[in-house]
């Protein structure tokens, strides 16, 4: 599977603690510029918030995600959403465009994902998106790793995200046959509505499981990480800001 073992989703927790993810996806939606009648593939659609926005343009959109729970939430919106891993896309020259927001960094086999998207697109079609890039959430991960190390745990390599720089990302997608690749790293300090604790409880359960940590201990560890990072990420007004870095991109499949 392309999905990291760290990927474990609760749609209700995601909506409560990570609603900023689709909310901050509007610049990528603008890059997509979906048009009525187009067939568009949403790679890593999650609970379908942005997929529904694409469908509202009159485009015919298919969302894919490896999480059955998230796909169920997307289908509840009336969307064509399918459980499918990013490294096993089952389409052949079917789409006028592909879109991905905040998902590719969860997909461990980046080359297989790139080749699968290329196969799914018609000649001349575009692929636009945004993902975590080099340096993304560095302070958060430092706090997580330090707390786990003190408790005798470590997140295994197989459960880490892929946060590429521009050169690495471009090489992967050029090797898959894409052209006109434009990618940039964008620092984007991001408010965390539920602090570091909310981020950890939303995004880290799978990683904790991969590290051999029992579910009963997750809450206490999340509290400890929150306390550890308060001086770095909590503002004087009590709000939290995470050190997000996004990699935003556009490219085309040759005509």
C-alpha positions as a LaTeX table, in Angstrom:
\begin{tabular}{lrrr}
\hline
Residue & $x$ (\AA) & $y$ (\AA) & $z$ (\AA) \\
\hline
Unk1 & 0.00 & 0.00 & 0.00 \\
Unk2 & 1.11 & 3.55 & $-0.64$ \\
Unk3 & $-0.40$ & 4.80 & 2.60 \\
Unk4 & 2.00 & 5.19 & 5.48 \\
Unk5 & 1.31 & 2.91 & 8.46 \\
Unk6 & 0.97 & 6.21 & 10.33 \\
Unk7 & $-2.23$ & 6.95 & 8.44 \\
Unk8 & $-5.19$ & 6.11 & 10.68 \\
Unk9 & $-8.30$ & 8.24 & 10.43 \\
Unk10 & $-11.30$ & 9.17 & 12.50 \\
Unk11 & $-13.45$ & 11.45 & 10.27 \\
Unk12 & $-15.10$ & 13.16 & 13.26 \\
Unk13 & $-11.75$ & 13.96 & 14.91 \\
Unk14 & $-10.38$ & 15.11 & 11.57 \\
Unk15 & $-13.28$ & 17.52 & 11.04 \\
Unk16 & $-12.93$ & 18.87 & 14.59 \\
Unk17 & $-9.14$ & 19.24 & 14.73 \\
Unk18 & $-8.00$ & 19.48 & 11.10 \\
Unk19 & $-10.66$ & 21.49 & 9.32 \\
Unk20 & $-7.90$ & 23.90 & 8.40 \\
Unk21 & $-6.58$ & 21.37 & 5.86 \\
Unk22 & $-9.37$ & 21.78 & 3.27 \\
Unk23 & $-9.94$ & 25.41 & 4.31 \\
Unk24 & $-6.38$ & 26.26 & 3.32 \\
Unk25 & $-6.63$ & 24.31 & 0.07 \\
Unk26 & $-8.25$ & 27.15 & $-1.89$ \\
Unk27 & $-5.04$ & 28.28 & $-3.66$ \\
Unk28 & $-4.70$ & 24.77 & $-5.09$ \\
Unk29 & $-8.35$ & 24.77 & $-6.11$ \\
Unk30 & $-7.64$ & 27.97 & $-8.03$ \\
Unk31 & $-4.68$ & 26.31 & $-9.76$ \\
Unk32 & $-6.92$ & 23.43 & $-10.78$ \\
Unk33 & $-9.50$ & 25.72 & $-12.35$ \\
Unk34 & $-12.03$ & 22.90 & $-12.72$ \\
Unk35 & $-14.48$ & 23.33 & $-15.58$ \\
Unk36 & $-17.91$ & 21.86 & $-16.16$ \\
Unk37 & $-17.79$ & 18.59 & $-18.04$ \\
Unk38 & $-14.19$ & 17.75 & $-17.17$ \\
Unk39 & $-13.35$ & 14.40 & $-15.59$ \\
Unk40 & $-11.13$ & 15.01 & $-12.55$ \\
Unk41 & $-9.37$ & 12.58 & $-10.19$ \\
Unk42 & $-8.91$ & 13.65 & $-6.54$ \\
Unk43 & $-5.94$ & 11.68 & $-5.20$ \\
Unk44 & $-6.25$ & 11.28 & $-1.43$ \\
Unk45 & $-9.70$ & 12.85 & $-1.20$ \\
Unk46 & $-10.16$ & 12.24 & 2.53 \\
Unk47 & $-13.67$ & 13.07 & 3.70 \\
Unk48 & $-14.46$ & 14.80 & 0.41 \\
Unk49 & $-14.74$ & 18.47 & 1.43 \\
Unk50 & $-12.71$ & 19.72 & $-1.54$ \\
Unk51 & $-13.97$ & 16.92 & $-3.79$ \\
Unk52 & $-17.47$ & 18.30 & $-3.30$ \\
Unk53 & $-16.25$ & 21.77 & $-4.25$ \\
Unk54 & $-14.80$ & 20.38 & $-7.46$ \\
Unk55 & $-18.08$ & 18.59 & $-8.22$ \\
Unk56 & $-19.97$ & 21.85 & $-7.65$ \\
Unk57 & $-18.22$ & 23.34 & $-10.70$ \\
Unk58 & $-19.99$ & 20.82 & $-12.91$ \\
Unk59 & $-16.92$ & 18.62 & $-13.28$ \\
Unk60 & $-17.30$ & 14.86 & $-12.98$ \\
Unk61 & $-14.97$ & 14.01 & $-10.12$ \\
Unk62 & $-13.82$ & 10.69 & $-8.69$ \\
Unk63 & $-12.20$ & 10.72 & $-5.26$ \\
Unk64 & $-9.86$ & 7.96 & $-4.10$ \\
Unk65 & $-8.40$ & 7.35 & $-0.67$ \\
Unk66 & $-6.96$ & 4.33 & 1.12 \\
Unk67 & $-9.01$ & 4.98 & 4.28 \\
Unk68 & $-12.40$ & 3.21 & 4.28 \\
Unk69 & $-13.57$ & 5.52 & 7.06 \\
Unk70 & $-12.79$ & 8.66 & 5.07 \\
Unk71 & $-14.33$ & 7.22 & 1.91 \\
Unk72 & $-17.52$ & 6.49 & 3.84 \\
Unk73 & $-17.60$ & 10.15 & 4.91 \\
Unk74 & $-17.04$ & 11.27 & 1.31 \\
Unk75 & $-19.80$ & 9.00 & 0.01 \\
Unk76 & $-22.14$ & 10.47 & 2.62 \\
Unk77 & $-21.71$ & 13.75 & 0.70 \\
Unk78 & $-23.06$ & 12.03 & $-2.41$ \\
Unk79 & $-19.66$ & 11.76 & $-4.08$ \\
Unk80 & $-18.18$ & 9.08 & $-6.32$ \\
Unk81 & $-15.49$ & 8.03 & $-3.83$ \\
Unk82 & $-13.56$ & 4.78 & $-3.92$ \\
Unk83 & $-11.22$ & 2.95 & $-1.54$ \\
Unk84 & $-7.99$ & 2.80 & $-3.53$ \\
Unk85 & $-4.32$ & 3.14 & $-2.64$ \\
Unk86 & $-2.31$ & 5.84 & $-4.34$ \\
Unk87 & 0.28 & 3.35 & $-5.58$ \\
Unk88 & $-2.41$ & 1.14 & $-7.17$ \\
Unk89 & $-4.58$ & 3.56 & $-9.14$ \\
Unk90 & $-6.80$ & 1.53 & $-11.44$ \\
Unk91 & $-7.42$ & 4.00 & $-14.27$ \\
Unk92 & $-6.16$ & 4.30 & $-17.83$ \\
Unk93 & $-6.27$ & 7.64 & $-19.69$ \\
Unk94 & $-9.58$ & 8.45 & $-17.99$ \\
Unk95 & $-9.18$ & 12.00 & $-16.65$ \\
Unk96 & $-8.70$ & 15.54 & $-17.95$ \\
Unk97 & $-7.00$ & 16.57 & $-14.70$ \\
Unk98 & $-5.83$ & 15.26 & $-11.34$ \\
Unk99 & $-5.81$ & 17.09 & $-8.02$ \\
Unk100 & $-4.32$ & 16.36 & $-4.61$ \\
Unk101 & $-4.31$ & 18.35 & $-1.38$ \\
Unk102 & $-2.39$ & 17.42 & 1.78 \\
Unk103 & $-2.25$ & 13.74 & 0.83 \\
Unk104 & 0.84 & 12.78 & $-1.18$ \\
Unk105 & 3.16 & 12.99 & 1.84 \\
Unk106 & 1.24 & 10.05 & 3.37 \\
Unk107 & 2.00 & 7.87 & 0.34 \\
Unk108 & 5.26 & 6.00 & 0.83 \\
Unk109 & 5.91 & 4.72 & $-2.71$ \\
Unk110 & 6.13 & 8.09 & $-4.42$ \\
Unk111 & 7.29 & 6.64 & $-7.74$ \\
Unk112 & 4.34 & 4.26 & $-7.96$ \\
Unk113 & 1.95 & 7.10 & $-7.16$ \\
Unk114 & 3.50 & 9.31 & $-9.85$ \\
Unk115 & 3.29 & 6.58 & $-12.49$ \\
Unk116 & $-0.29$ & 5.75 & $-11.46$ \\
Unk117 & $-1.42$ & 9.37 & $-11.81$ \\
Unk118 & 0.31 & 9.56 & $-15.20$ \\
Unk119 & $-1.53$ & 6.46 & $-16.40$ \\
Unk120 & $-4.84$ & 7.83 & $-15.15$ \\
Unk121 & $-4.56$ & 11.05 & $-17.16$ \\
Unk122 & $-5.38$ & 11.67 & $-20.78$ \\
Unk123 & $-2.55$ & 13.02 & $-22.99$ \\
Unk124 & $-2.11$ & 16.73 & $-22.32$ \\
Unk125 & $-3.93$ & 16.57 & $-18.97$ \\
Unk126 & $-2.78$ & 18.52 & $-15.92$ \\
Unk127 & $-1.93$ & 17.54 & $-12.36$ \\
Unk128 & $-1.96$ & 20.17 & $-9.62$ \\
Unk129 & $-1.66$ & 19.88 & $-5.88$ \\
Unk130 & $-0.04$ & 20.64 & $-2.58$ \\
Unk131 & 1.61 & 18.44 & 0.04 \\
Unk132 & 3.99 & 18.65 & 2.96 \\
Unk133 & 7.45 & 19.71 & 1.80 \\
Unk134 & 10.96 & 19.69 & 3.23 \\
Unk135 & 10.92 & 21.05 & 6.79 \\
Unk136 & 7.18 & 20.59 & 7.28 \\
Unk137 & 6.13 & 20.53 & 10.95 \\
Unk138 & 9.76 & 20.25 & 12.05 \\
Unk139 & 9.09 & 21.57 & 15.57 \\
Unk140 & 6.11 & 19.27 & 16.01 \\
Unk141 & 8.12 & 16.26 & 14.97 \\
Unk142 & 11.03 & 17.25 & 17.22 \\
Unk143 & 8.67 & 17.35 & 20.18 \\
Unk144 & 7.02 & 14.05 & 19.25 \\
Unk145 & 10.31 & 12.25 & 18.73 \\
Unk146 & 11.83 & 13.61 & 21.95 \\
Unk147 & 8.83 & 12.56 & 24.04 \\
Unk148 & 8.71 & 9.10 & 22.49 \\
Unk149 & 12.47 & 8.64 & 22.98 \\
Unk150 & 12.12 & 9.40 & 26.69 \\
Unk151 & 9.46 & 6.67 & 26.87 \\
Unk152 & 11.58 & 4.15 & 24.95 \\
Unk153 & 9.71 & 4.38 & 21.66 \\
Unk154 & 10.47 & 5.56 & 18.14 \\
Unk155 & 8.32 & 5.96 & 15.04 \\
Unk156 & 9.64 & 3.44 & 12.49 \\
Unk157 & 10.89 & 4.68 & 9.13 \\
Unk158 & 7.95 & 3.00 & 7.41 \\
Unk159 & 5.54 & 5.26 & 9.29 \\
Unk160 & 7.25 & 8.55 & 8.51 \\
Unk161 & 5.91 & 10.98 & 5.92 \\
Unk162 & 7.53 & 11.89 & 2.60 \\
Unk163 & 8.42 & 15.60 & 2.79 \\
Unk164 & 10.47 & 16.18 & $-0.38$ \\
Unk165 & 12.34 & 19.23 & $-1.54$ \\
Unk166 & 11.70 & 20.67 & $-4.98$ \\
Unk167 & 14.54 & 18.76 & $-6.68$ \\
Unk168 & 13.53 & 15.37 & $-5.29$ \\
Unk169 & 9.86 & 15.90 & $-6.07$ \\
Unk170 & 10.61 & 17.08 & $-9.61$ \\
Unk171 & 12.84 & 14.07 & $-10.26$ \\
Unk172 & 10.15 & 11.60 & $-9.18$ \\
Unk173 & 7.49 & 13.11 & $-11.43$ \\
Unk174 & 9.82 & 13.70 & $-14.36$ \\
Unk175 & 10.76 & 10.01 & $-14.19$ \\
Unk176 & 7.04 & 9.20 & $-14.43$ \\
Unk177 & 6.88 & 11.11 & $-17.72$ \\
Unk178 & 5.46 & 14.48 & $-16.65$ \\
Unk179 & 6.61 & 17.73 & $-18.24$ \\
Unk180 & 6.24 & 21.44 & $-17.44$ \\
Unk181 & 6.77 & 20.65 & $-13.76$ \\
Unk182 & 6.69 & 23.73 & $-11.56$ \\
Unk183 & 7.09 & 23.23 & $-7.80$ \\
Unk184 & 7.85 & 25.55 & $-4.90$ \\
Unk185 & 8.19 & 25.34 & $-1.13$ \\
Unk186 & 5.90 & 27.71 & 0.74 \\
Unk187 & 6.33 & 28.31 & 4.49 \\
Unk188 & 2.80 & 28.54 & 5.89 \\
Unk189 & 2.50 & 29.01 & 9.65 \\
Unk190 & $-0.80$ & 27.30 & 10.42 \\
Unk191 & $-3.13$ & 27.79 & 13.41 \\
Unk192 & $-3.91$ & 24.61 & 15.34 \\
Unk193 & $-7.43$ & 24.94 & 16.77 \\
Unk194 & $-6.84$ & 22.25 & 19.40 \\
Unk195 & $-3.16$ & 22.84 & 20.08 \\
Unk196 & $-0.44$ & 20.26 & 19.69 \\
Unk197 & $-2.61$ & 17.77 & 21.54 \\
Unk198 & $-5.34$ & 17.94 & 18.92 \\
Unk199 & $-2.81$ & 17.56 & 16.11 \\
Unk200 & $-1.24$ & 14.53 & 17.77 \\
Unk201 & $-4.55$ & 12.81 & 18.52 \\
Unk202 & $-5.72$ & 13.38 & 14.93 \\
Unk203 & $-2.60$ & 12.59 & 12.92 \\
Unk204 & $-0.49$ & 10.27 & 15.09 \\
Unk205 & $-2.58$ & 7.24 & 16.21 \\
Unk206 & $-1.28$ & 5.11 & 13.34 \\
Unk207 & 2.32 & 6.14 & 13.98 \\
Unk208 & 1.94 & 5.35 & 17.67 \\
Unk209 & 0.54 & 1.94 & 16.78 \\
Unk210 & 3.47 & 1.36 & 14.41 \\
Unk211 & 5.79 & 2.27 & 17.30 \\
Unk212 & 4.16 & $-0.38$ & 19.50 \\
Unk213 & 2.38 & 2.05 & 21.81 \\
Unk214 & $-0.86$ & 0.80 & 23.35 \\
Unk215 & $-3.95$ & 2.95 & 22.62 \\
Unk216 & $-4.54$ & 3.47 & 26.34 \\
Unk217 & $-1.29$ & 5.48 & 26.50 \\
Unk218 & $-2.00$ & 7.77 & 23.55 \\
Unk219 & $-3.81$ & 10.44 & 25.53 \\
Unk220 & $-1.09$ & 10.84 & 28.15 \\
Unk221 & 1.58 & 11.03 & 25.46 \\
Unk222 & $-0.40$ & 13.66 & 23.55 \\
Unk223 & $-0.69$ & 15.72 & 26.74 \\
Unk224 & 3.05 & 15.45 & 27.35 \\
Unk225 & 3.88 & 16.51 & 23.79 \\
Unk226 & 1.52 & 19.45 & 24.14 \\
Unk227 & 3.30 & 20.58 & 27.30 \\
Unk228 & 6.72 & 20.04 & 25.72 \\
Unk229 & 5.89 & 22.25 & 22.72 \\
Unk230 & 3.92 & 25.00 & 24.46 \\
Unk231 & 6.89 & 27.38 & 24.71 \\
Unk232 & 7.68 & 26.99 & 21.01 \\
Unk233 & 4.28 & 26.89 & 19.35 \\
Unk234 & 1.79 & 28.59 & 21.69 \\
Unk235 & 1.29 & 32.32 & 21.23 \\
Unk236 & 0.79 & 34.83 & 24.06 \\
Unk237 & $-2.96$ & 34.87 & 23.33 \\
Unk238 & $-3.13$ & 31.11 & 23.87 \\
Unk239 & $-3.49$ & 30.15 & 20.21 \\
Unk240 & $-1.14$ & 27.64 & 18.62 \\
Unk241 & 0.82 & 27.97 & 15.36 \\
Unk242 & 2.45 & 24.99 & 13.64 \\
Unk243 & 5.46 & 25.36 & 11.36 \\
Unk244 & 3.90 & 24.03 & 8.15 \\
Unk245 & 5.86 & 24.08 & 4.89 \\
Unk246 & 3.89 & 23.21 & 1.76 \\
Unk247 & 5.14 & 21.99 & $-1.60$ \\
Unk248 & 2.77 & 23.32 & $-4.28$ \\
Unk249 & 3.02 & 22.06 & $-7.85$ \\
Unk250 & 1.64 & 21.99 & $-11.37$ \\
Unk251 & 2.61 & 19.69 & $-14.25$ \\
Unk252 & 1.29 & 18.09 & $-17.42$ \\
Unk253 & 1.24 & 14.71 & $-19.08$ \\
Unk254 & 2.70 & 15.13 & $-22.58$ \\
Unk255 & 0.13 & 15.47 & $-25.37$ \\
\hline
\end{tabular}
